[in-house]
Amino acid sequence: MAKSAISFVCQNCGAAYNRWQGKCESCGEWNTLVEEDITGAATMPVSIRSKRKGRLFALETLTGKSNDAPRLPSGMAELDRVTGGGFVRGSVLLVGGDPGIGKSTLLTQATSLLARAGHRAVYISGEEAVAQVRLRAERLGLADTPVQLAAETSVEDIVSTLSEGAAPRLIVIDSIQTMWTDTVESAPGTVTQVRASAQALIRFAKKSGAAIILVGHVTKDGQIAGPRVVEHMVDAVLSFEGEGSQQFRILRAVKNRFGPTDEIGVFEMTGLGLREVSNPSELFLSERDLGSPGTAVFAGIEGTRPVLVELQALVAPTTLGTPRRAVVGWDPSRLSMVLAVLEAHCAVKLSGYDVYLNVAGGLRIQEPAADLAAAAALVSSLVNAPLPTDAVYFGEISLSGAVRPVAQTSARLKEAAKLGFGRAVLPESARGETGGDSGLVLNTVSGLTNLVAEIAARGNPRGNRQANPDEYREHLPEKEHLPEKKHLPENLPEKNATPARFRREGR
């Protein structure tokens, strides 16, 4: 009989230790070590382990004919876009997201559509009773679909039940943290149980050819809970994102062995479930506040789909010793870089202002092409100069202040023209990639200085806003376009206390 072995396993990364300690040395997290019984084959004496010889297998060359993996369309175009065209037979997908974001709703709709198409679809719930799942299906209007439903947490019982009869085409396990197997003695939800349960379900998927979707919990920082080894075991990892105050939901592929990892699916949460959004640009721009300073429309690319979204910036004088920098939907490090370039190369002093930047609609932007739109929105808010309502912006800003080209310029311009925009501000070196058939007026910029000067020339100080267009006079190509000094309030205070100012005051 195997001797009992106790180990302390980190619930974040899966590292094991012989004794308890407050901090995991592998991932650096605190208070994540849990005592687990790891009795098993690894602790058995070598004398009683299996000593069978390995079997021979054939080796093949790199050349040869390869067939595309057969796929099963889910019936939801946005879900199929993210997965790469549908579910691959024998594949295992891991879906993660915040509680209440709509994971169960999405998978209930997907299984119902497959069941209506004549495929065997099974929904196994480990968190809810059968009656609760039925209530959700009734609310979504899917109670009449032939989905096979069960509330079970034993992996052995699930595999034995699903092995009877025809193999299912799609199996949903909600969630993997509630599953447990007899092969290990740890409590459900621990690293050992999650790893062993996922491994047993993956073996069943490869053997039967059924596609399995595992629902995973997420931690407070948005990462899928449990050991990271589970993400390496599955074929695809999907992240369901969205803000609780917004009705938009974004399904993003983090890992996909059978498809792209940069595609997104856009859904809208309604009273009847998730509705697919075929044109996300129109949805994100539906509530624009036209003519307001600090707003710019960014023409971005998510996978193969162009997406237009509004960037909102607010620059306000600070009362704190250290100005605040708050970002929603964009990389904070990217904002810090843009602010540094504006101050170093464009004479825009923002050290005395709080800066807030928001991506409208709950979308998270990851590409650096949003630099130009963010810079335009920041300067527009600083000098109180509304940007043209029919203009879109895209371009990457380098540390030298130059505006660099980005990929898929033609697709961005075509999407902007389709939504009624009339002009585009883009890098000068990207003019040859426009295709010439977009129908937009192209305003190319080679450096950020020219764009800042153009926006500052239209500025109108308001309230206690300390914006002085004279700071940008030297950057304008034609000085007569600047407002005259007589239009500015007299005795306008300076933004920064410089040594020259102290000398003028006789200090």
C-alpha atoms as one frame of an Amber mdcrd trajectory, in Angstrom:
protein
   0.000   0.000   0.000   1.358   3.416  -0.924   2.479   5.632   1.888   0.543
   8.854   2.346   2.411  11.912   1.087   1.481  15.453   2.079   2.580  18.447
   0.043   1.750  22.151  -0.050   0.726  23.170  -3.573   0.379  26.727  -4.876
  -3.141  27.303  -6.205  -1.879  29.906  -8.667   0.999  28.185 -10.471   0.966
  24.590  -9.202   4.404  24.612  -7.546   4.748  22.089  -4.693   6.655  22.514
  -1.411   7.438  20.215   1.505   6.314  22.755   4.104   3.941  25.689   4.289
   5.204  29.206   3.615   3.489  32.519   3.124   4.858  33.360  -0.323   5.210
  31.097  -3.352   8.770  31.380  -4.623   7.724  30.346  -8.145   5.047  32.939
  -8.959   5.491  35.408  -6.089   1.872  35.215  -4.863   1.063  35.326  -1.157
  -1.145  32.912   0.825  -1.744  30.546  -2.091  -0.214  27.354  -0.635  -2.782
  24.692   0.303  -2.102  21.342   1.916  -2.880  18.447  -0.441  -2.476  14.677
  -0.363  -0.487  13.712  -3.460  -0.516   9.960  -2.822  -0.366   8.200  -6.167
   1.819   6.400  -8.645   4.643   8.882  -8.166   5.048   7.784  -4.522   4.903
   4.037  -5.196   8.081   1.967  -4.893   9.824   1.232  -8.154   9.456  -2.526
  -7.552   5.665  -2.440  -7.910   5.462  -0.056 -10.842   4.689  -1.311 -14.320
   7.809  -2.412 -16.194   6.286  -2.998 -19.638   8.411  -2.208 -22.642   7.554
   0.725 -24.834   5.858   0.031 -28.167   7.314   0.977 -31.511   5.700   3.734
 -33.552   6.221   4.943 -37.089   8.205   8.090 -37.893   7.133  10.293 -40.798
   8.684  13.121 -42.807   7.640  16.742 -43.020   6.477  16.346 -46.620   3.071
  14.849 -47.196  -0.567  15.652 -47.720  -2.385  17.150 -44.740  -6.147  17.511
 -44.562  -7.913  20.390 -42.870  -9.425  19.540 -39.521 -13.174  18.851 -39.824
 -15.151  21.547 -38.072 -18.601  21.756 -36.581 -20.183  25.230 -36.973 -21.890
  26.381 -33.802 -24.577  28.421 -35.536 -23.252  31.661 -33.997 -21.147  33.576
 -36.520 -19.225  35.547 -33.886 -18.313  32.396 -31.946 -17.218  30.642 -35.137
 -15.083  33.656 -36.072 -13.116  33.393 -32.805 -12.697  29.605 -32.898 -11.552
  29.693 -36.532 -14.673  28.379 -38.271 -16.255  26.054 -35.703 -15.390  23.330
 -33.214 -12.759  20.771 -34.245 -13.535  17.129 -33.443 -11.676  15.956 -30.355
 -10.617  19.474 -29.341 -10.880  20.932 -25.838 -11.553  24.645 -25.249 -11.192
  26.592 -22.015 -13.508  29.607 -21.611 -12.816  32.108 -18.810 -14.442  35.323
 -17.682 -15.625  37.337 -14.707 -18.615  36.041 -12.712 -21.902  37.085 -14.290
 -20.322  38.169 -17.572 -22.455  35.698 -19.585 -20.353  32.535 -20.035 -23.201
  30.155 -19.174 -25.613  32.151 -21.318 -23.297  31.989 -24.333 -22.708  28.240
 -24.012 -26.395  27.521 -23.416 -27.216  29.282 -26.679 -24.423  27.439 -28.521
 -25.509  23.979 -27.326 -29.149  24.750 -28.143 -28.315  25.764 -31.715 -26.298
  22.580 -32.232 -29.082  20.445 -30.771 -31.605  22.043 -33.123 -29.310  21.168
 -36.019 -29.569  17.482 -35.097 -26.295  17.017 -33.197 -26.026  15.487 -29.752
 -25.115  18.288 -27.329 -24.638  17.735 -23.589 -24.508  20.385 -20.864 -22.986
  19.242 -17.535 -23.391  21.744 -14.707 -21.384  21.419 -11.518 -22.452  24.743
 -10.016 -26.191  24.891 -10.706 -29.040  22.459 -10.322 -30.964  21.197 -13.318
 -33.920  23.415 -12.413 -31.715  26.530 -12.480 -30.357  25.716 -15.933 -33.909
  25.094 -17.164 -34.987  28.506 -15.888 -32.188  30.150 -17.861 -33.115  28.224
 -21.011 -36.752  29.246 -20.572 -35.775  32.892 -20.196 -33.727  32.647 -23.409
 -36.588  30.945 -25.271 -34.596  27.728 -25.699 -36.532  25.370 -23.425 -37.798
  23.297 -26.370 -34.330  22.399 -27.714 -33.189  18.740 -27.271 -30.127  19.527
 -25.141 -29.137  16.735 -22.751 -28.690  18.198 -19.279 -27.218  16.924 -16.017
 -25.863  18.243 -12.713 -22.808  16.126 -11.860 -19.269  16.656 -10.576 -17.677
  13.179 -10.690 -15.454  12.862 -13.736 -15.665   9.051 -13.747 -19.469   9.144
 -13.730 -19.519  11.755 -16.502 -17.171   9.778 -18.751 -19.078   6.517 -18.192
 -22.426   8.151 -18.968 -21.227   9.914 -22.106 -19.558   6.749 -23.395 -22.954
   5.077 -23.759 -24.568   5.359 -27.173 -23.434   7.714 -29.898 -20.599  10.032
 -28.996 -21.726  13.632 -28.336 -20.593  16.308 -30.763 -20.314  19.005 -28.079
 -19.943  18.729 -24.298 -19.968  21.723 -21.935 -18.461  21.324 -18.452 -19.514
  24.222 -16.202 -17.110  24.544 -14.470 -13.810  22.646 -14.307 -13.153  23.923
 -10.753 -16.145  21.920  -9.456 -15.068  18.599 -10.994 -13.297  15.877  -8.980
 -11.814  12.468  -9.720 -11.119   9.405  -7.575  -7.509   9.173  -8.754  -6.450
  11.948  -6.331  -7.578  12.654  -2.797  -7.488  16.457  -2.808 -10.569  18.621
  -2.426 -12.410  19.843  -5.539 -11.007  23.101  -6.870  -7.422  22.467  -5.802
  -4.600  22.407  -8.307  -4.247  18.629  -8.187  -7.973  18.005  -8.766  -8.271
  20.557 -11.556  -5.260  19.113 -13.364  -6.371  15.482 -12.983  -9.998  16.224
 -13.958  -8.945  18.182 -17.038  -6.572  15.423 -18.083  -9.300  12.772 -17.820
 -11.739  14.851 -19.874  -9.087  15.592 -22.513  -8.374  11.857 -22.870 -12.083
  11.221 -23.384 -12.293  13.973 -26.028  -9.362  12.582 -28.025 -10.754   9.058
 -27.807 -14.395   9.799 -28.660 -13.934  12.751 -31.042 -16.272  14.987 -29.056
 -15.503  18.680 -28.661 -15.427  19.710 -25.000 -15.737  23.237 -23.618 -14.426
  23.747 -20.076 -15.617  26.812 -18.174 -12.966  28.262 -15.861 -13.101  30.777
 -13.051 -10.868  33.838 -13.128  -8.797  35.520 -10.444  -9.087  39.138  -9.343
  -6.590  40.243 -12.005  -8.481  38.517 -14.836  -6.304  35.406 -15.165  -7.946
  31.995 -15.384  -7.820  30.385 -11.941  -6.003  27.115 -11.367  -2.670  25.872
 -12.662  -1.323  27.372 -15.854  -0.572  23.840 -17.030  -4.293  23.429 -17.849
  -4.002  26.240 -20.407  -1.151  24.314 -22.045  -3.161  21.068 -22.053  -6.211
  22.428 -23.905  -6.344  23.348 -27.594  -7.832  26.829 -27.227  -8.270  29.405
 -24.475 -11.067  31.952 -24.925 -11.548  35.020 -22.740 -15.020  36.544 -22.332
 -14.555  40.222 -21.473 -16.817  43.147 -20.726 -17.720  45.807 -18.202 -20.642
  45.246 -15.873 -22.040  48.701 -16.707 -21.845  48.098 -20.473 -24.066  45.812
 -22.537 -21.227  44.875 -24.885 -19.289  41.622 -24.491 -16.035  40.725 -26.244
 -14.990  37.115 -26.869 -11.246  37.002 -27.511  -8.984  34.032 -28.360  -5.891
  33.960 -26.140  -4.648  30.639 -27.542  -5.910  28.623 -30.493  -4.184  25.652
 -32.108  -6.706  25.481 -34.945  -7.310  29.138 -35.711  -6.191  32.756 -35.262
  -5.492  34.308 -31.884  -6.234  37.921 -32.804  -9.910  37.643 -33.762 -12.706
  38.939 -31.542 -16.420  38.260 -31.374 -18.734  41.070 -30.284 -22.006  40.406
 -28.484 -24.659  42.576 -26.885 -26.330  41.440 -23.673 -30.109  41.738 -23.932
 -33.075  40.419 -22.009 -33.244  37.448 -24.377 -29.577  36.544 -24.078 -26.532
  37.478 -26.129 -27.147  39.051 -29.519 -24.423  38.926 -32.158 -23.103  42.259
 -33.404 -22.123  42.021 -37.052 -20.936  45.651 -37.291 -19.213  46.556 -34.006
 -17.967  49.916 -35.316 -21.480  51.241 -35.721 -22.356  50.011 -32.244 -19.333
  51.568 -30.529 -19.964  54.927 -32.235 -23.738  54.988 -31.752 -23.603  57.329
 -28.724 -20.894  59.764 -29.799 -20.923  63.260 -28.343 -20.184  65.251 -31.482
 -18.206  68.463 -31.172 -16.787  67.833 -27.689 -13.106  68.528 -27.044 -11.033
  65.512 -26.065 -12.692  62.927 -28.325 -11.103  61.234 -31.337 -12.207  58.292
 -33.467  -9.595  55.571 -33.832  -9.636  53.215 -36.833  -8.267  49.948 -35.447
  -7.914  46.348 -36.529  -8.984  43.339 -34.463  -7.817  40.247 -36.307  -9.120
  40.627 -39.857 -11.944  42.970 -38.874 -11.587  46.787 -38.872 -13.171  48.386
 -35.804 -13.808  52.082 -35.243 -13.982  53.212 -31.626 -13.996  56.540 -29.822
 -11.127  57.560 -27.540 -12.091  60.020 -24.808  -9.491  62.142 -22.998  -9.786
  64.622 -20.143  -6.910  66.892 -19.107  -7.662  68.910 -15.968  -5.468  70.984
 -13.633  -4.390  68.928 -10.648  -4.522  69.821  -6.977  -2.215  66.961  -6.004
   1.532  66.859  -5.736   1.642  63.935  -8.164  -0.802  64.198 -11.097  -3.129
  61.259 -11.690  -2.920  59.082 -14.791  -6.035  56.906 -15.208  -6.605  54.644
 -18.235  -9.540  52.383 -19.116  -9.226  50.075 -22.126  -5.631  50.928 -23.092
  -2.126  50.164 -21.902  -1.087  52.622 -19.140   2.556  52.292 -20.182   1.609
  53.354 -23.692  -0.116  56.459 -22.330   2.974  57.371 -20.304   5.094  57.102
 -23.445   2.750  59.350 -25.453   2.740  61.951 -22.673   6.537  61.904 -22.568
   6.789  62.427 -26.343   4.291  65.313 -26.196   6.304  67.042 -23.512   9.755
  66.368 -24.964   9.126  67.106 -28.654   5.921  69.186 -28.814   6.298  71.585
 -25.852   3.060  70.314 -24.305   3.529  70.596 -20.543   1.238  68.112 -18.805
   3.134  67.768 -15.524   0.583  69.979 -13.770  -2.517  68.215 -15.095  -4.463
  65.085 -14.287  -4.916  62.901 -17.378  -7.808  60.504 -17.919  -8.189  58.309
 -21.020 -11.112  56.021 -21.796 -11.985  53.712 -24.688 -15.739  54.046 -25.195
 -17.863  50.906 -25.299 -15.711  48.674 -23.104 -13.313  47.583 -25.867  -9.689
  46.905 -24.917  -7.195  48.187 -27.488  -3.858  46.415 -27.755  -2.279  47.676
 -30.970   0.107  50.685 -30.978  -1.776  52.256 -33.887  -3.951  54.071 -31.330
  -1.055  56.378 -30.355  -2.000  59.108 -32.827  -5.673  59.133 -31.838  -4.780
  59.262 -28.141  -2.363  62.142 -28.665  -4.939  64.088 -30.679  -7.582  63.582
 -27.981  -5.185  64.681 -25.215  -4.137  67.890 -26.979  -7.748  68.603 -27.934
  -8.809  68.425 -24.307  -5.851  70.510 -23.120  -6.465  73.481 -25.457 -10.272
  73.070 -25.649 -10.236  72.511 -29.411 -12.877  70.080 -30.777 -11.533  67.760
 -33.439 -13.335  67.376 -36.792 -16.312  65.071 -36.319 -15.783  63.382 -39.691
 -12.109  62.459 -39.133 -10.469  59.208 -38.031  -6.945  58.855 -36.652  -4.431
  56.010 -36.643  -0.651  55.786 -36.495   2.157  54.695 -34.202   4.246  57.337
 -32.443   7.949  56.710 -31.994  10.067  58.089 -29.171  11.544  60.633 -31.580
   8.120  62.137 -32.268   7.792  60.643 -35.753   4.537  58.986 -36.827   5.162
  55.501 -38.141   2.911  53.502 -40.523   0.731  50.613 -39.385  -0.611  47.529
 -41.126  -3.860  47.182 -43.132  -4.275  50.876 -43.915  -6.684  50.206 -46.767
  -9.067  48.175 -44.592  -9.188  50.931 -41.981 -10.008  53.586 -44.576 -12.728
  51.490 -46.220 -14.439  50.914 -42.874 -14.300  54.643 -42.116 -15.767  55.528
 -45.515 -18.555  52.965 -45.063 -19.603  54.649 -41.804 -19.731  58.118 -43.362
 -16.398  59.645 -42.357 -14.858  62.135 -44.770 -11.200  62.457 -43.797  -8.401
  60.478 -42.199  -5.258  61.544 -40.360  -2.585  58.923 -40.962   1.212  58.566
 -41.292   2.744  60.146 -44.371   4.637  56.989 -45.280   1.343  55.051 -45.479
  -0.058  57.067 -48.388   1.011  54.438 -50.907  -0.919  51.705 -49.060  -4.320
  53.413 -49.159  -5.339  51.881 -52.472  -6.750  55.192 -53.735 -10.387  54.000
 -53.688 -11.424  54.906 -50.151 -13.000  58.245 -51.087 -11.581  59.964 -47.985
  -9.565  63.169 -47.796  -6.172  62.054 -46.522  -4.276  64.314 -44.129  -0.834
  62.773 -43.757   1.538  63.734 -40.950   5.208  62.858 -40.685   5.681  64.053
 -37.117   3.546  64.647 -34.077   4.648  68.291 -33.848   2.656  69.388 -36.905
  -0.545  67.729 -35.674  -0.212  69.306 -32.214   0.343  72.751 -33.713  -2.701
  72.419 -35.954  -4.953  71.425 -33.050  -3.534  74.121 -30.754  -4.228  76.814
 -33.364  -7.952  76.150 -32.969  -7.860  76.223 -29.162 -10.175  78.418 -27.110
  -9.257  78.773 -23.404 -12.177  78.308 -21.044 -12.647  78.644 -17.322  -9.402
  78.193 -15.461  -7.848  76.292 -18.372  -4.291  77.553 -18.739  -3.870  77.012
 -22.460  -1.699  79.470 -24.358  -1.521  78.936 -28.147   1.722  80.963 -28.223
   3.496  77.893 -26.914   2.860  76.193 -30.269   3.523  79.250 -32.486   6.973
  78.122 -33.488   5.689  74.773 -34.776   3.065  76.149 -37.178   3.976  76.290
 -40.882   2.003  79.536 -41.369   1.858  81.838 -38.389  -1.088  83.863 -39.676
  -3.393  80.961 -38.847  -2.787  81.495 -35.134  -5.355  83.501 -33.161  -4.236
  87.013 -32.369  -3.057  87.796 -28.889  -5.869  90.305 -28.400  -8.394  87.442
 -28.325  -6.737  85.952 -25.233  -7.571  87.098 -21.719  -5.165  89.598 -20.272
  -2.684  88.674 -17.577  -2.984  85.002 -18.457  -0.985  83.086 -15.794   1.882
  80.914 -16.907   1.675  77.139 -16.514   5.143  76.485 -15.133   7.400  78.447
 -12.833  10.636  78.742 -14.820  13.896  80.466 -13.817  13.094  83.215 -16.364
   9.859  83.975 -14.573  11.653  84.419 -11.276  14.171  86.748 -12.904  11.377
  88.906 -14.357   9.821  89.294 -10.952  13.110  90.365  -9.482  13.603  87.328
  -7.307
